Coordinates of C-alpha atoms in Angstrom, one line a residue:
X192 CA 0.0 0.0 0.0
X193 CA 1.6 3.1 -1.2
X194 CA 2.1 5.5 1.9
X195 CA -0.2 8.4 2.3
X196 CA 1.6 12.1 1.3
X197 CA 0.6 14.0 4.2
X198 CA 1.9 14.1 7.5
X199 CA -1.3 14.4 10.0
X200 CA 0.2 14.1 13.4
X201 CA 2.9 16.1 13.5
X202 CA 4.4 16.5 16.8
X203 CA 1.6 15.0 18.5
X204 CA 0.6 15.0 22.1
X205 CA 3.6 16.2 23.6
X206 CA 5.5 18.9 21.2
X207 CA 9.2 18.9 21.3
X208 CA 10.8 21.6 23.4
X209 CA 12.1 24.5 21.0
X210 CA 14.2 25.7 23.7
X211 CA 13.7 29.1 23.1
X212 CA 16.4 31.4 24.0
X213 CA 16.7 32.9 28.2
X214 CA 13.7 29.9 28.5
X215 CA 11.0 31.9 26.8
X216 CA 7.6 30.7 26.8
X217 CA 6.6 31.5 23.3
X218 CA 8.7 33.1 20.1
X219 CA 6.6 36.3 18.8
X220 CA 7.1 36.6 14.9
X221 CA 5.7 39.3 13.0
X222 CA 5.7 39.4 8.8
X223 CA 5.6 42.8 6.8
X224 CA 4.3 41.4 3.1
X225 CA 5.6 43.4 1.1
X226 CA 3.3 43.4 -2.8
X227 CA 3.0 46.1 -3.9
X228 CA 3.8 47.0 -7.5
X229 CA 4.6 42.6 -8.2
X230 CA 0.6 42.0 -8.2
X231 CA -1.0 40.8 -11.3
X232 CA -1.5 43.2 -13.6
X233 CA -1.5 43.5 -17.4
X234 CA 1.5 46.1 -17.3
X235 CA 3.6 43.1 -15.5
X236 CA 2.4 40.8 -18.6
X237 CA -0.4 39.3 -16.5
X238 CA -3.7 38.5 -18.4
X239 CA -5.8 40.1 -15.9
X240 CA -5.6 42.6 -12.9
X241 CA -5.1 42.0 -9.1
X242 CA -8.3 40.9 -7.5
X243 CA -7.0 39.4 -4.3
X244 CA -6.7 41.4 -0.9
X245 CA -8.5 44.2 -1.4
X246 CA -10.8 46.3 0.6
X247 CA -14.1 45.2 -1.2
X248 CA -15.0 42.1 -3.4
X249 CA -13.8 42.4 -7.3
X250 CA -13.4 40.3 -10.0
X251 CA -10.2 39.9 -12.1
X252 CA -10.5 42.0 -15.1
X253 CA -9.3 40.3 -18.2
X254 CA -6.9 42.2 -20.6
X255 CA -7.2 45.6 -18.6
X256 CA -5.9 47.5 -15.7
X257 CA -8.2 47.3 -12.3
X258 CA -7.1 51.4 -11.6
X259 CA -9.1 50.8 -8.2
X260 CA -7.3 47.9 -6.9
X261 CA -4.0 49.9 -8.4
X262 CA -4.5 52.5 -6.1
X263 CA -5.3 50.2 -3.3
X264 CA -2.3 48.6 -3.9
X265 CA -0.3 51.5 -4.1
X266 CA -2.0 53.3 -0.7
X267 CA 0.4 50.3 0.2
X268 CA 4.0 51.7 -0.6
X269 CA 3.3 55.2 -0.3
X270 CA 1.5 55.6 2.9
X271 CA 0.7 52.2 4.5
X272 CA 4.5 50.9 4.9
X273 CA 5.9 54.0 6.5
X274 CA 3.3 53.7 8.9
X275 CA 4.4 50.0 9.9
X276 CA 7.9 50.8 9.8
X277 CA 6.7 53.9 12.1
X278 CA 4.8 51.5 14.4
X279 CA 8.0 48.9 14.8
X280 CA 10.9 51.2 14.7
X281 CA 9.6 53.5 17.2
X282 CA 9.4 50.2 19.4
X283 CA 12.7 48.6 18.1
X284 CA 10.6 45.4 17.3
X285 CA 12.0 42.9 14.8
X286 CA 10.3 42.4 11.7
X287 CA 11.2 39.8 8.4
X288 CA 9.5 41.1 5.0
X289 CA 8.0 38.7 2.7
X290 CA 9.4 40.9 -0.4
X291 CA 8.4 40.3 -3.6
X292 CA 11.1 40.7 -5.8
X293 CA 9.6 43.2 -8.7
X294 CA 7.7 45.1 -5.5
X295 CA 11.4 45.5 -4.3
X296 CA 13.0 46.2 -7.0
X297 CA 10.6 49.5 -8.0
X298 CA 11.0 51.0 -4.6
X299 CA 14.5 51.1 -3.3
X300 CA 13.9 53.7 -0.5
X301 CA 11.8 51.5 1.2
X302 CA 14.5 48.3 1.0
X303 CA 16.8 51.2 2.2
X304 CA 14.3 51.8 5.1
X305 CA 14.0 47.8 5.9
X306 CA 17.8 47.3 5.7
X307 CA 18.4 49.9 8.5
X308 CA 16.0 48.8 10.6
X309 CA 17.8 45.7 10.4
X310 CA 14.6 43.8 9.2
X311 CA 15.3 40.5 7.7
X312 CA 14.1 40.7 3.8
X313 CA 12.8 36.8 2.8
X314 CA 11.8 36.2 -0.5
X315 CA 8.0 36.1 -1.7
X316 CA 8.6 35.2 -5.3
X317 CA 8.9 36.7 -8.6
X318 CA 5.4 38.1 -9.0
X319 CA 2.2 38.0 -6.7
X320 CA 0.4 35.5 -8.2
X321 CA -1.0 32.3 -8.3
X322 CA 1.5 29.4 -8.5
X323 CA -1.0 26.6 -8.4
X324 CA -1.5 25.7 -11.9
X325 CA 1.9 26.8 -13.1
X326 CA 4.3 25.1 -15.4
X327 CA 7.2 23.0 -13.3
X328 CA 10.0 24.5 -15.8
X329 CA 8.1 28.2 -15.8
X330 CA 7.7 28.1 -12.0
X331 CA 11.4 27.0 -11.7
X332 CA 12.6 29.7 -14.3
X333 CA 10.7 31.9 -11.8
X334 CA 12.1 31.4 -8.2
X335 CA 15.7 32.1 -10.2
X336 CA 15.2 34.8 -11.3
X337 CA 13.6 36.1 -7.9
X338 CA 16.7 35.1 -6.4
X339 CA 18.4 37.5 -9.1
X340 CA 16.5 40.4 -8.6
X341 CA 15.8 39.9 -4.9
X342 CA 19.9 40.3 -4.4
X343 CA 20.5 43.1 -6.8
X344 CA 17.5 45.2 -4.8
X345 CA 18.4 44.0 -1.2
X346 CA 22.5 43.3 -1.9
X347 CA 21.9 40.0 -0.7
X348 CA 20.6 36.7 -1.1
X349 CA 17.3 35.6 0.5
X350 CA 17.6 33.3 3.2
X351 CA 13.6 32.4 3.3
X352 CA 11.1 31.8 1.2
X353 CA 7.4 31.8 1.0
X354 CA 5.3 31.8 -2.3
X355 CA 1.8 31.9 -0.5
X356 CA -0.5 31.0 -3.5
X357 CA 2.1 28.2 -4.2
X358 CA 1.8 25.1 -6.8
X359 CA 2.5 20.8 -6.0
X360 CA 6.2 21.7 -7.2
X361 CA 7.2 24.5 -4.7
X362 CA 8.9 22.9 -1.8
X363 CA 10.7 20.1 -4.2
X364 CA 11.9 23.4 -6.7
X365 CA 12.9 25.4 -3.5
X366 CA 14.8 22.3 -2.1
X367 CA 16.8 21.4 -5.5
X368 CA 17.9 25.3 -6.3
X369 CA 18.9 25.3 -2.8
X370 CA 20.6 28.3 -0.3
X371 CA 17.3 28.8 1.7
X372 CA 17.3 28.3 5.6
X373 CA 13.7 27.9 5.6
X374 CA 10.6 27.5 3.8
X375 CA 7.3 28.9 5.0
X376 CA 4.6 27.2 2.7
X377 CA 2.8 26.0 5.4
X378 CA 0.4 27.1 7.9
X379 CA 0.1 23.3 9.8
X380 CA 1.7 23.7 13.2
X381 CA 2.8 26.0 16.3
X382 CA 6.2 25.2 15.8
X383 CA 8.9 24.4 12.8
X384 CA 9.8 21.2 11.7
X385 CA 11.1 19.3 9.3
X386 CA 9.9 18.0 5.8
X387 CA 11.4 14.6 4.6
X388 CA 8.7 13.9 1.8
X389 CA 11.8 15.0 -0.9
X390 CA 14.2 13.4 0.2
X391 CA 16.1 15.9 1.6
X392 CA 15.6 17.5 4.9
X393 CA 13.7 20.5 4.3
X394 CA 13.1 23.0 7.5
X395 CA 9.7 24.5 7.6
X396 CA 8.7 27.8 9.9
X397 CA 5.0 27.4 9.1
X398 CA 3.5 30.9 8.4
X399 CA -0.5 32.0 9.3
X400 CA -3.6 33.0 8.1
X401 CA -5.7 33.5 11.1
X402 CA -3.6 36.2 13.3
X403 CA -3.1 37.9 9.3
X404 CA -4.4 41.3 8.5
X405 CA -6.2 39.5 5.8
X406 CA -8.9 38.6 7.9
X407 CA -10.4 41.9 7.5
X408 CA -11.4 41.6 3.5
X409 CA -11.6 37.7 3.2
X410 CA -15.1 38.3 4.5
X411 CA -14.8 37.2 7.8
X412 CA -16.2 40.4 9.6
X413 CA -13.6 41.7 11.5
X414 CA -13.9 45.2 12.9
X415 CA -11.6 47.9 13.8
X416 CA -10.9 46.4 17.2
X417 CA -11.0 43.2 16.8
X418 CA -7.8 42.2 15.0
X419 CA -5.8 43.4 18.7
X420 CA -8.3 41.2 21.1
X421 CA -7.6 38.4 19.1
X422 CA -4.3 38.5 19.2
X423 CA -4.0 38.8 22.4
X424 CA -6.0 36.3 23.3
X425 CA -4.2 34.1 20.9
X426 CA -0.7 34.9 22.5
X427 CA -1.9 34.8 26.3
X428 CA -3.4 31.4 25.6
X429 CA 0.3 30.1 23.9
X430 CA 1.8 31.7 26.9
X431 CA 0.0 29.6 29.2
X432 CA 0.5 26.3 27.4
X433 CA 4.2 27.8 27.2
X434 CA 4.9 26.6 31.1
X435 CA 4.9 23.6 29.5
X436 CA 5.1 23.5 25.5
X437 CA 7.4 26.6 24.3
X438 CA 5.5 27.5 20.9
X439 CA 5.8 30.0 18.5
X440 CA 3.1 33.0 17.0
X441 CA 3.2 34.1 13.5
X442 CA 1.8 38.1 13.0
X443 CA 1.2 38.3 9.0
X444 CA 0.3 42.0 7.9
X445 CA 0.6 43.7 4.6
X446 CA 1.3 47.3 3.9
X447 CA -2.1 48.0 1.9
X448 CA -4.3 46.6 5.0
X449 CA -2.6 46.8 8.3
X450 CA -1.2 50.3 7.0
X451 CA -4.6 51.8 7.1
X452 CA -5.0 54.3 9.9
X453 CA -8.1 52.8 11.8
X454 CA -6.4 49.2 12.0
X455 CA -3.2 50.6 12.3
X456 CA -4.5 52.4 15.7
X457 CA -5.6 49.4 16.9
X458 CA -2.9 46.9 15.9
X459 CA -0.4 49.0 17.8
X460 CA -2.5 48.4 21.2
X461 CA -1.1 44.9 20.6
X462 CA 2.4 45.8 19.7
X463 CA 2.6 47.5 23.1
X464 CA 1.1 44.7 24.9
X465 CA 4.0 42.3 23.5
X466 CA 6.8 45.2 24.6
X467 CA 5.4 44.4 28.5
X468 CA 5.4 40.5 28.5
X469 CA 8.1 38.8 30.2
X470 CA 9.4 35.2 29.1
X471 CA 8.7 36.0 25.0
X472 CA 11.1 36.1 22.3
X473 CA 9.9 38.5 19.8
X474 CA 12.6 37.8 16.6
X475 CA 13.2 36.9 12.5
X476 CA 12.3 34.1 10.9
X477 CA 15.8 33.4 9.8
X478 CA 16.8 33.6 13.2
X479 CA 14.2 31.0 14.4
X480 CA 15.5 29.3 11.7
X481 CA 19.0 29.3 12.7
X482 CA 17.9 28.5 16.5
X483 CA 16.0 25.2 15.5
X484 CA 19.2 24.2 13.2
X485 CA 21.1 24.4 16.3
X486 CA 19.3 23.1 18.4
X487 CA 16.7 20.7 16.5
X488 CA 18.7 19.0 13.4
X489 CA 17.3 16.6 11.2
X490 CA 17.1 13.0 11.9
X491 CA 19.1 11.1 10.6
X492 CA 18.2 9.3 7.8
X493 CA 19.5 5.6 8.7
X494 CA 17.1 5.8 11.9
X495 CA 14.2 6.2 10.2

C-alpha cells in the first residue's frame, strides 16, 4: 500500500521543546508582506488585474488594468508601509519582509528603510500571483530569477522563502535550487519542523492566516478592534501552554491593509502589549531558523 503524502500528526501530544532562547515561553514573529507593484497586472504581462486582498469584493478583469485595486495597492508603498515601519521602529521590534522581488525592485527607499531597521528581507517570489496551476519549468525559471532580482534590490541573497498562492512543485523546486534556511509554505503547526517527503531535509517555519491582517477583507467580519483582542488572546493562551510547550506565534500583515489608519491604531494596542510581556522572544524568521538548526537538526536518515 503506497504511503499516504501527508503528515497528520505532527508533533503529537507532547510537542518537542524548541528551547527558546533565556527559557522563553513563546517566540513572537511578525511578517511585513511586502506586494506592492509585483501583483497581477496587465502592465507586468499578466492577463488580468489583481483581485486578491483588497478592501471590497472584485473580479479579475481580463486584458485591462483594475485602476481601483491599483490605487489600493499603491496606498500600500506610499502611505501604508511607512506607517508600519513607524509603528515597529519607534518600538525597536524585529520584523522579516515577505518581499516580492519586482515590489522591491521599483521601490528602493523602502529596501533602504527595511535594511536599517535591520529587518530581515525573505523572498516572496517573482510576482504575486497564483502558482498553483503553473508550469514545473516556468515556475522553476521563476524562483531564479527572484533570487536574481531579490539580491540586486536588497544586496543580498534571500535566506527564506514563501510563495503563499504556491503550486505541488514548490517545496521540491525550492529544495533542488537550494541556499534557503527555511521554507514557510505552510500554515500546519505551532512550531517548525522538518519536511522529509523529498528526500532531503527541508526545515519548515509554518506561516499563518488567522492572526493575518487579511482577515479583514476575506469576508470574515472583523472590525476595527477586533484584530488586537484576538491576538491577544491568541498569545496569552500560547503563553499559558508555554509553562509547559514553548511555541511559537506568527503576525502576517501587509502594507495595503494593516497600513490603514483605523487598523493601524488598533494593531499598535497589541504591539505595546508584546513590549510588556516577560518570558517571549519577539525575533526573525531566519533567526528561528538558525535556533532550531542548532538546536533541532534533522534525523538522521539511517534511523528512520
Amino acid at each position: 500500500m503506497q504511503a499516504y503524502p501527508r503528515d497528520l500528526i505532527g508533533y503529537g501530544q507532547k510537542p518537542v521543546d524548541p528551547r527558546w532562547p533565556e527559557g522563553a515561553r513563546l517566540a513572537i514573529q511578525f511578517v511585513i508582506n511586502y506586494e506592492e507593484g509585483g501583483e497581477n497586472s496587465i502592465l507586468h504581462g499578466d492577463r488580468a488585474s489583481e483581485a486578491f486582498l483588497t478592501e471590497e469584493p472584485t473580479s479579475a478583469l481580463e486584458g485591462m488594468r483594475n485602476f481601483n485595486v491599483e490605487s489600493q495597492y499603491e496606498y500600500g508603498s506610499r502611505a501604508g508601509f511607512w506607517r508600519l515601519h513607524r509603528l515597529f521602529t519607534e518600538r525597536a521590534l524585529p520584523v522579516t519582509v515577505f518581499g516580492i522581488a519586482t515590489a522591491l525592485q521599483k521601490n528602493s527607499d523602502a529596501v533602504s528603510a527595511m535594511k536599517s531597521a535591520g529587518w530581515e528581507i525573505a523572498s516572496h517570489g517573482l510576482k504575486w500571483i497564483n502558482y498553483a496551476q503553473m508550469p514545473e519549468a516556468e515556475e522553476r525559471a521563476q524562483i531564479l530569477e527572484a533570487i536574481r532580482l531579490h539580491t540586486e534590490a536588497t544586496g543580498e541573497r534571500p535566506a527564506g522563502w514563501y510563495t503563499g498562492r504556491m503550486s505541488p512543485n514548490t517545496r521540491r523546486l525550492i529544495g533542488e535550487i537550494g541556499g534557503f534556511a527555511y521554507d514557510s509554505d505552510s500554515f500546519a503547526d505551532d512550531l517548525p519542523y522538518w519536511a522529509y517527503e523529498n528526500g532531503t531535509p527541508q526545515l519548515v517555519v509554518p506561516y499563518t492566516l488567522d492572526n493575518n491582517d487579511g482577515r479583514f477583507v476575506n469576508g470574515f467580519g472583523l472590525q476595527a478592534t477586533d484584530f488586537s483582542t484576538y491576538l491577544t488572546r491568541a498569545c496569552d493562551l500560547l503563553l499559558r501552554e508555554g509553562k509547559q510547550t514553548p511555541k511559537m506565534m506568527n503576525i502576517g500583515l501587509h502594507c495595503r491593509l494593516a497600513g490603514k489608519p483605523g487598523r493601524a491604531a488598533d494593531f499598535e494596542r497589541f504591539l505595546d502589549y508584546v513590549k510588556t510581556l516577560p518570558d517571549v522572544w519577539i525575533t526573525r524568521r531566519v533567526d528561528i531558523a538558525n535556533h532550531w538548526r542548532q538546536h533541532h537538526p534533522p534525523r538522521d536518515k539511517e534511523a528512520d
